[in-house]
PDB file of C-alpha atoms in Angstrom:
ATOM      1  CA  UNK A   1      82.663  92.113 118.457  1.00 51.00           C
ATOM      2  CA  UNK A   2      81.313  90.098 121.555  1.00 53.00           C
ATOM      3  CA  UNK A   3      83.991  89.497 123.951  1.00 55.00           C
ATOM      4  CA  UNK A   4      82.974  87.058 126.387  1.00 59.00           C
ATOM      5  CA  UNK A   5      84.957  84.198 125.716  1.00 70.00           C
ATOM      6  CA  UNK A   6      88.431  83.259 125.742  1.00 84.00           C
ATOM      7  CA  UNK A   7      89.413  83.398 122.087  1.00 87.00           C
ATOM      8  CA  UNK A   8      88.254  85.898 119.764  1.00 84.00           C
ATOM      9  CA  UNK A   9      88.445  85.771 115.847  1.00 86.00           C
ATOM     10  CA  UNK A  10      88.495  89.063 113.849  1.00 84.00           C
ATOM     11  CA  UNK A  11      87.809  87.322 110.230  1.00 85.00           C
ATOM     12  CA  UNK A  12      88.465  91.139 108.199  1.00 77.00           C
ATOM     13  CA  UNK A  13      88.500  88.968 104.831  1.00 77.00           C
ATOM     14  CA  UNK A  14      84.791  87.616 105.721  1.00 79.00           C
ATOM     15  CA  UNK A  15      82.285  90.024 103.912  1.00 76.00           C
ATOM     16  CA  UNK A  16      79.346  88.457 106.014  1.00 80.00           C
ATOM     17  CA  UNK A  17      81.263  88.775 109.141  1.00 79.00           C
ATOM     18  CA  UNK A  18      81.630  92.400 108.518  1.00 73.00           C
ATOM     19  CA  UNK A  19      77.819  92.905 107.610  1.00 72.00           C
ATOM     20  CA  UNK A  20      77.010  91.767 111.003  1.00 76.00           C
ATOM     21  CA  UNK A  21      79.265  94.327 112.929  1.00 73.00           C
ATOM     22  CA  UNK A  22      77.779  97.789 113.647  1.00 68.00           C
ATOM     23  CA  UNK A  23      79.987 100.844 114.042  1.00 61.00           C
ATOM     24  CA  UNK A  24      79.472 102.497 117.529  1.00 62.00           C
ATOM     25  CA  UNK A  25      78.024 106.068 117.105  1.00 55.00           C
ATOM     26  CA  UNK A  26      76.839 105.863 113.273  1.00 53.00           C
ATOM     27  CA  UNK A  27      73.921 104.773 112.018  1.00 50.00           C
ATOM     28  CA  UNK A  28      74.771 106.143 108.723  1.00 51.00           C
ATOM     29  CA  UNK A  29      76.836 103.513 107.752  1.00 57.00           C
ATOM     30  CA  UNK A  30      74.997 100.652 106.239  1.00 61.00           C
ATOM     31  CA  UNK A  31      76.284  97.171 106.658  1.00 60.00           C
ATOM     32  CA  UNK A  32      77.113  96.670 103.151  1.00 63.00           C
ATOM     33  CA  UNK A  33      79.204  99.692 103.218  1.00 63.00           C
ATOM     34  CA  UNK A  34      81.038  98.275 106.196  1.00 63.00           C
ATOM     35  CA  UNK A  35      81.776  95.098 104.368  1.00 61.00           C
ATOM     36  CA  UNK A  36      83.255  97.133 101.685  1.00 61.00           C
ATOM     37  CA  UNK A  37      85.247  99.482 103.875  1.00 66.00           C
ATOM     38  CA  UNK A  38      86.211  97.152 106.726  1.00 62.00           C
ATOM     39  CA  UNK A  39      89.062  99.806 107.807  1.00 70.00           C
ATOM     40  CA  UNK A  40      86.267 102.090 109.426  1.00 71.00           C
ATOM     41  CA  UNK A  41      85.598  99.156 111.872  1.00 71.00           C
ATOM     42  CA  UNK A  42      89.427  98.985 112.724  1.00 75.00           C
ATOM     43  CA  UNK A  43      89.633 101.656 115.233  1.00 78.00           C
ATOM     44  CA  UNK A  44      86.517 100.195 117.134  1.00 76.00           C
ATOM     45  CA  UNK A  45      87.634  96.723 116.910  1.00 78.00           C
ATOM     46  CA  UNK A  46      91.033  97.796 118.655  1.00 79.00           C
ATOM     47  CA  UNK A  47      89.359  99.915 120.936  1.00 80.00           C
ATOM     48  CA  UNK A  48      87.223  96.607 122.075  1.00 80.00           C
ATOM     49  CA  UNK A  49      90.324  94.605 121.869  1.00 82.00           C
ATOM     50  CA  UNK A  50      92.117  96.680 124.365  1.00 82.00           C
ATOM     51  CA  UNK A  51      89.838  95.754 127.216  1.00 83.00           C
ATOM     52  CA  UNK A  52      90.817  91.899 126.814  1.00 86.00           C
ATOM     53  CA  UNK A  53      92.523  90.297 129.865  1.00 88.00           C
ATOM     54  CA  UNK A  54      95.978  89.135 129.431  1.00 89.00           C
ATOM     55  CA  UNK A  55      94.310  85.636 129.778  1.00 89.00           C
ATOM     56  CA  UNK A  56      92.273  86.104 126.686  1.00 90.00           C
ATOM     57  CA  UNK A  57      93.514  85.851 122.895  1.00 89.00           C
ATOM     58  CA  UNK A  58      92.607  87.553 119.981  1.00 88.00           C
ATOM     59  CA  UNK A  59      93.227  85.708 116.494  1.00 89.00           C
ATOM     60  CA  UNK A  60      93.287  88.696 113.570  1.00 87.00           C
ATOM     61  CA  UNK A  61      93.062  86.810 110.107  1.00 86.00           C
ATOM     62  CA  UNK A  62      94.561  88.049 108.059  1.00 83.00           C
ATOM     63  CA  UNK A  63      97.099  90.689 107.534  1.00 87.00           C
ATOM     64  CA  UNK A  64      97.221  90.286 103.603  1.00 84.00           C
ATOM     65  CA  UNK A  65      93.373  91.097 103.643  1.00 82.00           C
ATOM     66  CA  UNK A  66      93.860  94.611 105.932  1.00 83.00           C
ATOM     67  CA  UNK A  67      96.869  95.543 103.842  1.00 86.00           C
ATOM     68  CA  UNK A  68      95.040  95.040 100.505  1.00 84.00           C
ATOM     69  CA  UNK A  69      91.981  96.952 101.958  1.00 82.00           C
ATOM     70  CA  UNK A  70      94.029  99.576 103.437  1.00 85.00           C
ATOM     71  CA  UNK A  71      95.844 100.222 100.305  1.00 88.00           C
ATOM     72  CA  UNK A  72      92.668 100.612  98.243  1.00 86.00           C
ATOM     73  CA  UNK A  73      91.079 102.907 100.678  1.00 86.00           C
ATOM     74  CA  UNK A  74      94.315 105.031 100.971  1.00 89.00           C
ATOM     75  CA  UNK A  75      94.241 105.446  96.993  1.00 91.00           C
ATOM     76  CA  UNK A  76      90.504 106.136  96.766  1.00 88.00           C
ATOM     77  CA  UNK A  77      90.230 108.886  99.731  1.00 88.00           C
ATOM     78  CA  UNK A  78      93.447 110.450  98.579  1.00 92.00           C
ATOM     79  CA  UNK A  79      93.383 110.128  94.572  1.00 94.00           C
ATOM     80  CA  UNK A  80      94.204 113.744  93.991  1.00 95.00           C
ATOM     81  CA  UNK A  81      97.273 113.917  96.332  1.00 95.00           C
ATOM     82  CA  UNK A  82      98.644 110.673  95.174  1.00 94.00           C
ATOM     83  CA  UNK A  83      98.123 111.600  91.530  1.00 95.00           C
ATOM     84  CA  UNK A  84     100.675 114.312  92.187  1.00 96.00           C
ATOM     85  CA  UNK A  85     103.034 111.989  94.270  1.00 95.00           C
ATOM     86  CA  UNK A  86     102.736 108.424  93.504  1.00 90.00           C
ATOM     87  CA  UNK A  87     104.999 107.546  96.606  1.00 91.00           C
ATOM     88  CA  UNK A  88     102.376 109.304  99.112  1.00 93.00           C
ATOM     89  CA  UNK A  89     100.318 106.112  98.838  1.00 92.00           C
ATOM     90  CA  UNK A  90     103.398 103.782 100.041  1.00 90.00           C
ATOM     91  CA  UNK A  91     104.065 106.557 102.621  1.00 90.00           C
ATOM     92  CA  UNK A  92     100.586 106.135 104.017  1.00 90.00           C
ATOM     93  CA  UNK A  93     100.355 102.343 103.832  1.00 89.00           C
ATOM     94  CA  UNK A  94     103.502 102.074 106.040  1.00 88.00           C
ATOM     95  CA  UNK A  95     101.976 104.679 108.360  1.00 88.00           C
ATOM     96  CA  UNK A  96      99.074 102.658 108.543  1.00 87.00           C
ATOM     97  CA  UNK A  97     100.815  99.379 109.197  1.00 87.00           C
ATOM     98  CA  UNK A  98     102.782 100.894 111.693  1.00 87.00           C
ATOM     99  CA  UNK A  99     100.053 102.394 113.675  1.00 86.00           C
ATOM    100  CA  UNK A 100      97.952  99.085 113.381  1.00 87.00           C
ATOM    101  CA  UNK A 101     101.435  97.153 114.704  1.00 88.00           C
ATOM    102  CA  UNK A 102     101.956  99.629 117.648  1.00 86.00           C
ATOM    103  CA  UNK A 103      98.260  98.961 118.591  1.00 85.00           C
ATOM    104  CA  UNK A 104      98.650  95.526 118.597  1.00 86.00           C
ATOM    105  CA  UNK A 105     101.606  95.599 120.560  1.00 86.00           C
ATOM    106  CA  UNK A 106     100.143  97.815 123.521  1.00 86.00           C
ATOM    107  CA  UNK A 107      97.544  95.258 123.767  1.00 87.00           C
ATOM    108  CA  UNK A 108      97.428  93.470 127.233  1.00 88.00           C
ATOM    109  CA  UNK A 109      95.950  90.087 125.608  1.00 89.00           C
ATOM    110  CA  UNK A 110      97.594  87.425 123.233  1.00 90.00           C
ATOM    111  CA  UNK A 111      97.316  88.443 119.983  1.00 89.00           C
ATOM    112  CA  UNK A 112      97.650  86.191 116.880  1.00 90.00           C
ATOM    113  CA  UNK A 113      97.932  87.841 113.680  1.00 89.00           C
ATOM    114  CA  UNK A 114      98.114  85.678 110.670  1.00 89.00           C
ATOM    115  CA  UNK A 115     100.166  86.540 107.872  1.00 87.00           C
ATOM    116  CA  UNK A 116     100.497  84.747 104.756  1.00 83.00           C
ATOM    117  CA  UNK A 117     103.837  84.164 102.914  1.00 82.00           C
ATOM    118  CA  UNK A 118     105.364  83.662  99.571  1.00 79.00           C
ATOM    119  CA  UNK A 119     108.266  81.441  99.325  1.00 79.00           C
ATOM    120  CA  UNK A 120     110.606  82.905  96.420  1.00 80.00           C
ATOM    121  CA  UNK A 121     112.359  80.168  94.495  1.00 82.00           C
ATOM    122  CA  UNK A 122     115.053  79.918  91.613  1.00 86.00           C
ATOM    123  CA  UNK A 123     112.535  78.717  88.737  1.00 84.00           C
ATOM    124  CA  UNK A 124     115.577  76.214  87.345  1.00 87.00           C
ATOM    125  CA  UNK A 125     116.258  74.378  90.545  1.00 87.00           C
ATOM    126  CA  UNK A 126     113.516  74.905  92.920  1.00 81.00           C
ATOM    127  CA  UNK A 127     116.002  76.411  95.127  1.00 87.00           C
ATOM    128  CA  UNK A 128     114.609  78.393  98.126  1.00 84.00           C
ATOM    129  CA  UNK A 129     115.782  81.866  97.941  1.00 86.00           C
ATOM    130  CA  UNK A 130     113.829  83.355 100.834  1.00 82.00           C
ATOM    131  CA  UNK A 131     110.386  83.923 101.818  1.00 81.00           C
ATOM    132  CA  UNK A 132     108.352  87.371 102.011  1.00 80.00           C
ATOM    133  CA  UNK A 133     105.152  88.563 103.598  1.00 80.00           C
ATOM    134  CA  UNK A 134     102.380  88.884 101.090  1.00 79.00           C
ATOM    135  CA  UNK A 135     101.948  92.642 101.534  1.00 81.00           C
ATOM    136  CA  UNK A 136     101.847  95.462  98.783  1.00 80.00           C
ATOM    137  CA  UNK A 137     105.076  97.323  98.298  1.00 76.00           C
ATOM    138  CA  UNK A 138     108.533  95.907  98.961  1.00 74.00           C
ATOM    139  CA  UNK A 139     109.914  98.042 101.591  1.00 76.00           C
ATOM    140  CA  UNK A 140     107.803  97.669 104.572  1.00 76.00           C
ATOM    141  CA  UNK A 141     107.637  93.632 104.441  1.00 78.00           C
ATOM    142  CA  UNK A 142     110.713  92.556 105.579  1.00 79.00           C
ATOM    143  CA  UNK A 143     110.208  94.799 108.784  1.00 82.00           C
ATOM    144  CA  UNK A 144     107.187  92.914 109.845  1.00 83.00           C
ATOM    145  CA  UNK A 145     108.758  90.647 112.483  1.00 84.00           C
ATOM    146  CA  UNK A 146     110.444  93.506 114.087  1.00 85.00           C
ATOM    147  CA  UNK A 147     107.034  94.793 115.536  1.00 85.00           C
ATOM    148  CA  UNK A 148     106.581  91.259 117.333  1.00 84.00           C
ATOM    149  CA  UNK A 149     108.086  89.341 120.349  1.00 84.00           C
ATOM    150  CA  UNK A 150     107.505  86.082 118.342  1.00 86.00           C
ATOM    151  CA  UNK A 151     107.365  85.054 114.972  1.00 84.00           C
ATOM    152  CA  UNK A 152     105.912  81.489 113.723  1.00 82.00           C
ATOM    153  CA  UNK A 153     106.249  80.033 110.579  1.00 75.00           C
ATOM    154  CA  UNK A 154     104.295  76.926 109.070  1.00 72.00           C
ATOM    155  CA  UNK A 155     105.489  76.524 105.704  1.00 66.00           C
ATOM    156  CA  UNK A 156     103.614  74.394 103.162  1.00 62.00           C
ATOM    157  CA  UNK A 157     106.188  73.329 100.614  1.00 60.00           C
ATOM    158  CA  UNK A 158     104.927  72.072  97.217  1.00 57.00           C
ATOM    159  CA  UNK A 159     107.448  69.729  95.328  1.00 57.00           C
ATOM    160  CA  UNK A 160     107.406  70.758  91.432  1.00 56.00           C
ATOM    161  CA  UNK A 161     109.389  67.746  90.258  1.00 59.00           C
ATOM    162  CA  UNK A 162     106.122  65.836  91.790  1.00 56.00           C
ATOM    163  CA  UNK A 163     103.491  67.847  89.918  1.00 57.00           C
ATOM    164  CA  UNK A 164     103.058  70.276  92.604  1.00 53.00           C
ATOM    165  CA  UNK A 165     102.184  67.919  95.285  1.00 53.00           C
ATOM    166  CA  UNK A 166     102.961  68.786  98.866  1.00 52.00           C
ATOM    167  CA  UNK A 167     106.486  67.927 100.174  1.00 51.00           C
ATOM    168  CA  UNK A 168     108.030  67.712 103.583  1.00 50.00           C
ATOM    169  CA  UNK A 169     107.396  70.938 105.399  1.00 46.00           C
ATOM    170  CA  UNK A 170     110.390  73.302 105.322  1.00 45.00           C
ATOM    171  CA  UNK A 171     111.896  73.703 109.167  1.00 45.00           C
ATOM    172  CA  UNK A 172     110.822  76.551 111.047  1.00 42.00           C
ATOM    173  CA  UNK A 173     112.961  79.304 111.307  1.00 42.00           C
TER     174      UNK A 173
END
């Protein structure tokens, strides 16, 4: 990505943006391939971002997209091993996210990592039971906040009794 401004957005969900990126040192990978395998770009993006100054900010949009693509790529590239040991995919996925978060924490710039959440509600009463990050698997999701200094929530609650219209936002926690 071009790194001249103060704020940089990395929209890994956007296939058009991905097609415009160039993978350094590899003319063999077509832009269409990068759009379908954006994880190939992540090491390069992280290296480029490590050169940002402390007064610059990068917005990585969004963790759910990265996670879904990582799991697809892990399963495709390790199909034979995963067939023998299905838990291997989850171990590799946790290793990927852990390395990704560690790379983010080591950056000197400000980083905003957008993570979508899901509210867990009791069906009969609509009482909030909790929240979880929208990531594959169940074990890694609760650990996400432990990797970061600050976690901010912006929750949009929908009132089922009013036909699913937006209700008063939930307080930040």
